[in-house]
Short mmCIF file of C-alpha atoms in Angstrom, two decimals:
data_model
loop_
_atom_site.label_atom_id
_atom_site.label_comp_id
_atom_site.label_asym_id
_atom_site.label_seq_id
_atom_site.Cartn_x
_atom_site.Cartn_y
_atom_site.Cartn_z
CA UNK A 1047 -2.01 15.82 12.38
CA UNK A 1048 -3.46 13.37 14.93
CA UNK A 1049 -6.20 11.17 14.66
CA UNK A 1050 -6.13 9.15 17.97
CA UNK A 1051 -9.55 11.04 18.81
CA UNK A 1052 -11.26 9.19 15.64
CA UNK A 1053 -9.12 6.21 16.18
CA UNK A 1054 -8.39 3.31 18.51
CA UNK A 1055 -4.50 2.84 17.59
CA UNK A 1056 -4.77 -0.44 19.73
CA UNK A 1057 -7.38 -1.72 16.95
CA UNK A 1058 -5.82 -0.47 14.22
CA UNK A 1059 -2.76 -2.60 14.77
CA UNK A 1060 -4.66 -5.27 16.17
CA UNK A 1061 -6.70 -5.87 12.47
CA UNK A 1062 -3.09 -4.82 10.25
CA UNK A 1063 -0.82 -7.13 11.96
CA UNK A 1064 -3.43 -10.09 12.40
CA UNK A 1065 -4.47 -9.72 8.66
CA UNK A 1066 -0.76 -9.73 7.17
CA UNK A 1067 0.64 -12.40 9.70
CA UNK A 1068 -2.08 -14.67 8.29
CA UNK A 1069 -1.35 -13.69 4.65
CA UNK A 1070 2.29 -14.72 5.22
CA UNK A 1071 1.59 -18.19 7.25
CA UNK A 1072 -0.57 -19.08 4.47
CA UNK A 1073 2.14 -17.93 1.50
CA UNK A 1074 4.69 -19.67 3.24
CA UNK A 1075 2.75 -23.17 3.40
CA UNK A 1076 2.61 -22.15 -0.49
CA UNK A 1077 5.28 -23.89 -2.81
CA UNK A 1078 6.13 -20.70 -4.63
CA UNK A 1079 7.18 -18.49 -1.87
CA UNK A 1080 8.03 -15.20 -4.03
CA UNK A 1081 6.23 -11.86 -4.77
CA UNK A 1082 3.67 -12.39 -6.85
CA UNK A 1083 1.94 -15.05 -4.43
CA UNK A 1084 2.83 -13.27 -1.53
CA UNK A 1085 0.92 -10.07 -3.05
CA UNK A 1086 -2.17 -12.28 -3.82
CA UNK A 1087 -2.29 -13.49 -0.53
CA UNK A 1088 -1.83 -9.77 1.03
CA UNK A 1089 -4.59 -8.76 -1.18
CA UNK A 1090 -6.80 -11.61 -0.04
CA UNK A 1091 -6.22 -10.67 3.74
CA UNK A 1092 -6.28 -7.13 3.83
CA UNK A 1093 -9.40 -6.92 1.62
CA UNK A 1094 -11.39 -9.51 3.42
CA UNK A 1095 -15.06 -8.20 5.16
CA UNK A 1096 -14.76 -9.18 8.91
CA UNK A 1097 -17.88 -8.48 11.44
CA UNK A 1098 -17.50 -6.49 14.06
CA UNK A 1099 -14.21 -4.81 13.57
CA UNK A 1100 -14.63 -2.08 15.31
CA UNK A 1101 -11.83 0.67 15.51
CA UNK A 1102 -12.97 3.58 16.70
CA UNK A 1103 -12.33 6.21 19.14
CA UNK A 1104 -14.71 7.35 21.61
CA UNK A 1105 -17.33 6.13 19.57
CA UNK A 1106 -17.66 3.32 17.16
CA UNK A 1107 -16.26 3.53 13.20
CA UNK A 1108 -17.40 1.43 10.41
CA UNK A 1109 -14.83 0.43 7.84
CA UNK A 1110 -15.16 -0.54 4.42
CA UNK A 1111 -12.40 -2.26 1.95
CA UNK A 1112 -12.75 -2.38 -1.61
CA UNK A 1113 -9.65 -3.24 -3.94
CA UNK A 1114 -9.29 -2.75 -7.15
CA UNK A 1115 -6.63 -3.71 -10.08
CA UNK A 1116 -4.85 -1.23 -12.01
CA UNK A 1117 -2.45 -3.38 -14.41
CA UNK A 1118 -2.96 -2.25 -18.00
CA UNK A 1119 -1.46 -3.59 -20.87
CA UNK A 1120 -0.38 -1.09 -23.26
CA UNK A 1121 2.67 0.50 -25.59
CA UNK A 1122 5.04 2.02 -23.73
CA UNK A 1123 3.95 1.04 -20.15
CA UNK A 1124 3.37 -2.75 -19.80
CA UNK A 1125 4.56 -4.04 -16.76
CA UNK A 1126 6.13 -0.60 -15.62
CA UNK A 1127 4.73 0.15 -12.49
CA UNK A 1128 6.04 2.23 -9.16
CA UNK A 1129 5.00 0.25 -6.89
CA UNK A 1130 3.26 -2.74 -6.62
CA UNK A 1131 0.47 -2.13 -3.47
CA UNK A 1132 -1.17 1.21 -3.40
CA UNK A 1133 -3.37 1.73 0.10
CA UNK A 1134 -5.33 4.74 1.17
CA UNK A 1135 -7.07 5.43 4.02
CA UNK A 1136 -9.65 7.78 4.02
CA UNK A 1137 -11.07 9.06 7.22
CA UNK A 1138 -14.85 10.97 7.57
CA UNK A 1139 -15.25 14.52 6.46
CA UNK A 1140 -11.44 14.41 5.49
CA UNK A 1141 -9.68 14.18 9.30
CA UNK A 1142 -7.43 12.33 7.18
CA UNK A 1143 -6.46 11.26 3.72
CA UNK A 1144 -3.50 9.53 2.61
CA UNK A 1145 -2.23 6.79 0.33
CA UNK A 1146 1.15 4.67 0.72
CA UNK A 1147 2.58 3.00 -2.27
CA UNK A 1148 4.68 -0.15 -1.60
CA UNK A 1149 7.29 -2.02 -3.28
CA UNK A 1150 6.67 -5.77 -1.99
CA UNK A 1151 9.93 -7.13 -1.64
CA UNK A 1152 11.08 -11.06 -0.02
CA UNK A 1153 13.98 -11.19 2.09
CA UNK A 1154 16.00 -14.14 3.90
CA UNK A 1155 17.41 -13.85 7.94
CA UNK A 1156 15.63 -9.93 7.25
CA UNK A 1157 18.21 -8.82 4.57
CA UNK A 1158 16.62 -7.77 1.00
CA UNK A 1159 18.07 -7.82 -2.65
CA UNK A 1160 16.60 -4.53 -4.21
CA UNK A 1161 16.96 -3.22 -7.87
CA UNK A 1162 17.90 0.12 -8.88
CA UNK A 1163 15.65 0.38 -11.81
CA UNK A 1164 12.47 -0.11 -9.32
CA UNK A 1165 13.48 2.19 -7.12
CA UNK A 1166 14.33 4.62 -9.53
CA UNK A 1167 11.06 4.12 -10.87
CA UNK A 1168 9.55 4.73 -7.55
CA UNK A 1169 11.40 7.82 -6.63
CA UNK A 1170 11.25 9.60 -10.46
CA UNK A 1171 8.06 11.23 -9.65
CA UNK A 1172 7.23 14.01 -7.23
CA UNK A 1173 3.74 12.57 -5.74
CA UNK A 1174 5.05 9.00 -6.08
CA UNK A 1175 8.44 9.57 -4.74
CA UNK A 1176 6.72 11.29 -1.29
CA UNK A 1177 4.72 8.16 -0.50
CA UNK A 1178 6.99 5.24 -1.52
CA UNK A 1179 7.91 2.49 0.60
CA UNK A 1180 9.43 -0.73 0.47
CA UNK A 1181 7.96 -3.66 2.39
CA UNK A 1182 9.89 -6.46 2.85
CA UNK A 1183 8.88 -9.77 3.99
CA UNK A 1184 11.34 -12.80 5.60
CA UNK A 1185 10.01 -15.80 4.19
CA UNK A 1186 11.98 -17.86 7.19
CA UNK A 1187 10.79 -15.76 10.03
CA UNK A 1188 7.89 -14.04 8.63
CA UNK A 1189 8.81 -11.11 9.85
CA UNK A 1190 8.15 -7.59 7.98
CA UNK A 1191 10.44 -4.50 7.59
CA UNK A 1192 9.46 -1.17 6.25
CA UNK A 1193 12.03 1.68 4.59
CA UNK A 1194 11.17 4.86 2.66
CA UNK A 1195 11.87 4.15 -0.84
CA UNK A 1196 14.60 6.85 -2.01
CA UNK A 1197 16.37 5.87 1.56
CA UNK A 1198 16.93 2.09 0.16
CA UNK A 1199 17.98 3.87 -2.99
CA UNK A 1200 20.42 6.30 -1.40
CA UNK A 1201 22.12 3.20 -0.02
CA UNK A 1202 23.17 1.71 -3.24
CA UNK A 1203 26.62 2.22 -4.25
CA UNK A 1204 27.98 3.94 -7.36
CA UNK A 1205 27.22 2.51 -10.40
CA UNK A 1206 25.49 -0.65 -8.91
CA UNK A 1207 22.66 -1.95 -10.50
CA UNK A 1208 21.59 -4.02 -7.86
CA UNK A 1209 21.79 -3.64 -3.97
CA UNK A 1210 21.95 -6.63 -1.06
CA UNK A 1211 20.40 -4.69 2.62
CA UNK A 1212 20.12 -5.47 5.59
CA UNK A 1213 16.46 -4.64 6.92
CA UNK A 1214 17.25 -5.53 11.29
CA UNK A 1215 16.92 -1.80 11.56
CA UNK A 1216 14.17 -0.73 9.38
CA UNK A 1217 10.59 0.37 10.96
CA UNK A 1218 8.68 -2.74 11.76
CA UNK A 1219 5.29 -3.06 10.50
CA UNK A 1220 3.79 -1.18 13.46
CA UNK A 1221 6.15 1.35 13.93
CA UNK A 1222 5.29 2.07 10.86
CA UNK A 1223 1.93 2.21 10.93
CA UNK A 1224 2.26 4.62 13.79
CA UNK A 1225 4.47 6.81 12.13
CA UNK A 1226 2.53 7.13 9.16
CA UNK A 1227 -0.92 7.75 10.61
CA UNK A 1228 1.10 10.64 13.26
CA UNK A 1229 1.79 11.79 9.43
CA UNK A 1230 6.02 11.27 10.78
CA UNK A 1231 6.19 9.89 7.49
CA UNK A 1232 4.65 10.05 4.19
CA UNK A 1233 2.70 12.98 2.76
CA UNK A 1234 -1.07 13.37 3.22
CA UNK A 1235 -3.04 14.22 0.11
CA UNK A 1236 -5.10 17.25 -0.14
CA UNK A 1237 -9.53 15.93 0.26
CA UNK A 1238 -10.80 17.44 -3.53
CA UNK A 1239 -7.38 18.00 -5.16
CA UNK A 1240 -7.90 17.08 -8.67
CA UNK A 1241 -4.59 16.44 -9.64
CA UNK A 1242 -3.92 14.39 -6.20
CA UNK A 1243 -2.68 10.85 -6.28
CA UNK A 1244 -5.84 9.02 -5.44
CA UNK A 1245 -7.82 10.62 -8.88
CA UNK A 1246 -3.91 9.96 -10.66
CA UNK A 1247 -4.94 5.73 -9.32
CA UNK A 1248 -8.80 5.97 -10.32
CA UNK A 1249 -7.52 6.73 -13.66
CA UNK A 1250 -5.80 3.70 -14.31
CA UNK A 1251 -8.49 0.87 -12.87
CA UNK A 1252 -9.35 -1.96 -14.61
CA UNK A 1253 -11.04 -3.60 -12.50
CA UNK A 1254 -13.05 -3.12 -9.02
CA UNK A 1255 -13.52 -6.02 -7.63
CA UNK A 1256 -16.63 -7.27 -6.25
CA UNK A 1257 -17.85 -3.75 -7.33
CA UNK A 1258 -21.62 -3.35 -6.20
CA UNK A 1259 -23.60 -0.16 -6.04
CA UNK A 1260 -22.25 0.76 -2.68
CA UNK A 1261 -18.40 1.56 -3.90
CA UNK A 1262 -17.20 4.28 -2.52
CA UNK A 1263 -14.88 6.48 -4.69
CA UNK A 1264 -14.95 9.82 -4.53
CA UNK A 1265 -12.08 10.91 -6.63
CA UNK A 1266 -13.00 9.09 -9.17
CA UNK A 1267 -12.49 11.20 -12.18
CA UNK A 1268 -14.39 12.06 -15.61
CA UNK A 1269 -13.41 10.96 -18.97
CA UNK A 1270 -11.77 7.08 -17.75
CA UNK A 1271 -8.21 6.08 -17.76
CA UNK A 1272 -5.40 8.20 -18.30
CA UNK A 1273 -3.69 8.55 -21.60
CA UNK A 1274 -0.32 8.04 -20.77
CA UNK A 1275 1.60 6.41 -17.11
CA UNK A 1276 3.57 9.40 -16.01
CA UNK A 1277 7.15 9.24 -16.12
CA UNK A 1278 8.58 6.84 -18.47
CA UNK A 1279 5.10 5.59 -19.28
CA UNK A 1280 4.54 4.20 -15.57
CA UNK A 1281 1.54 3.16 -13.93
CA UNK A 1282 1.51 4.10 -10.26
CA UNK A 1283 0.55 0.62 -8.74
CA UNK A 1284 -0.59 -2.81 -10.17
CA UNK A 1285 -3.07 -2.82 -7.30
CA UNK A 1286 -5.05 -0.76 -4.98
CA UNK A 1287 -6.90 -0.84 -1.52
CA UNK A 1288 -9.11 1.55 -0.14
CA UNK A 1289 -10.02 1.65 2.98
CA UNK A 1290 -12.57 4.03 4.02
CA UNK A 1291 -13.61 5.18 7.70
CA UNK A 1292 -16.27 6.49 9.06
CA UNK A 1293 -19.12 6.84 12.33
CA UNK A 1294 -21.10 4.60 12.66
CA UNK A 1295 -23.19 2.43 15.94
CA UNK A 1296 -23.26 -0.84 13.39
CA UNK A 1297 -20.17 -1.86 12.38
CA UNK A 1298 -20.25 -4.30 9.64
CA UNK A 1299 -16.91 -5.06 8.19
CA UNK A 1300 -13.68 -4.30 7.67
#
């Protein structure tokens, strides 16, 4: 699948890299230079309306961010999550639809500590397993490495509960945008399938922030949350952005 007629790759990257090199000089001038921070400041970035952001093809594409929280307390799932960024990108009339779940992760000189019982988490289930990443970030360099989650896991020796990588060779950031939108990597979701992931995320929102009567979510599903969190009792994401694209002469944000 190729969507370099709808999109300007050049833009793409341009917006992506920009927006996450800023989140990471501003979490390193931070005191507290671990995940949770770091995924605030991601969150702030990413999600952030910017005029004229233009990054379409031939002709000119509107984009629109919304984000929205999915941590719910509960028995049997609090704090059990597969990943802790979930991003979609949904394309017009449904050229493309996919959604990346990442495991945030800060590294030192590019080499990670991971856990087994995260990334067994993220690689239990079927439609989680097919779209999970880990993202790591060097806090000295501020550089960021990307690896398929069940690749980090294979890597993990017998027995080990925990698991020190090296990330030199992992995708960077672009590469792996590139790869992903080329559909290399990841699986695309099916536009109107019920049981895909993106209706499995609406279920579990708590909160849409800055929600106004233009949100876009069209998988939203009846009947509210979901009863249960899967496998194990776990949530898919604590958080989620959506970023939707479509034609348009006046681009307002993105």
């Amino acid at each position: 699948m190729k969507v370099s007629a709808t999109l300007d790759l050049d833009r793409v990257l341009e917006a992506a890299l920009v927006a996450v090199h800023r989140a990471m000089q501003s979490w390193s001038e931070g005191g507290l230079q671990t995940e949770e921070p770091l995924l605030n400041h991601l969150i702030g970035e990413l999600s952030r309306k910017r005029r004229s952001c233009d990054i379409g093809g031939p002709t000119a594409s509107r984009v629109v961010n919304q984000i929205a929280l999915l941590h719910r307390k509960g028995d049997g799932n609090t704090d059990k999550f597969g990943a802790d960024l979930a991003v979609t990108l949904s394309i017009a009339d449904g050229i493309l639809l996919k959604t990346a779940l990442f495991q945030v992760k800060v590294g030192d000189a590019l080499t990670g500590s991971f856990a087994r019982s995260q990334l067994e988490d993220a690689t239990s289930d079927q439609q989680i397993r097919e779209r999970a990443f880990v993202c790591v970030f060097d806090r000295v360099r501020l550089r960021t490495r990307v690896k398929q989650a069940d690749a980090v896991l294979a890597n993990f020796k017998s027995g080990a509960e925990r698991s020190s990588q090296t990330c030199h060779d992992w995708d960077t950031l672009g590469e792996w945008i590139c790869k992903w939108l080329a559909c290399q990597i990841g699986k695309p979701s099916r536009v109107g399938d019920p049981n895909g992931i993106e209706p499995r995320l609406s279920r579990y929102v708590v909160e849409r922030r800055n929600e106004t009567p233009s949100w876009i979510e069209p998988w939203r599903p009846e009947g509210g949350r979901a009863e249960d969190g899967g496998p194990k009792g776990m949530i898919p994401a604590k958080a989620w952005l959506m970023i939707f694209v479509a034609p348009g002469g006046s681009v307002a944000s993105a």
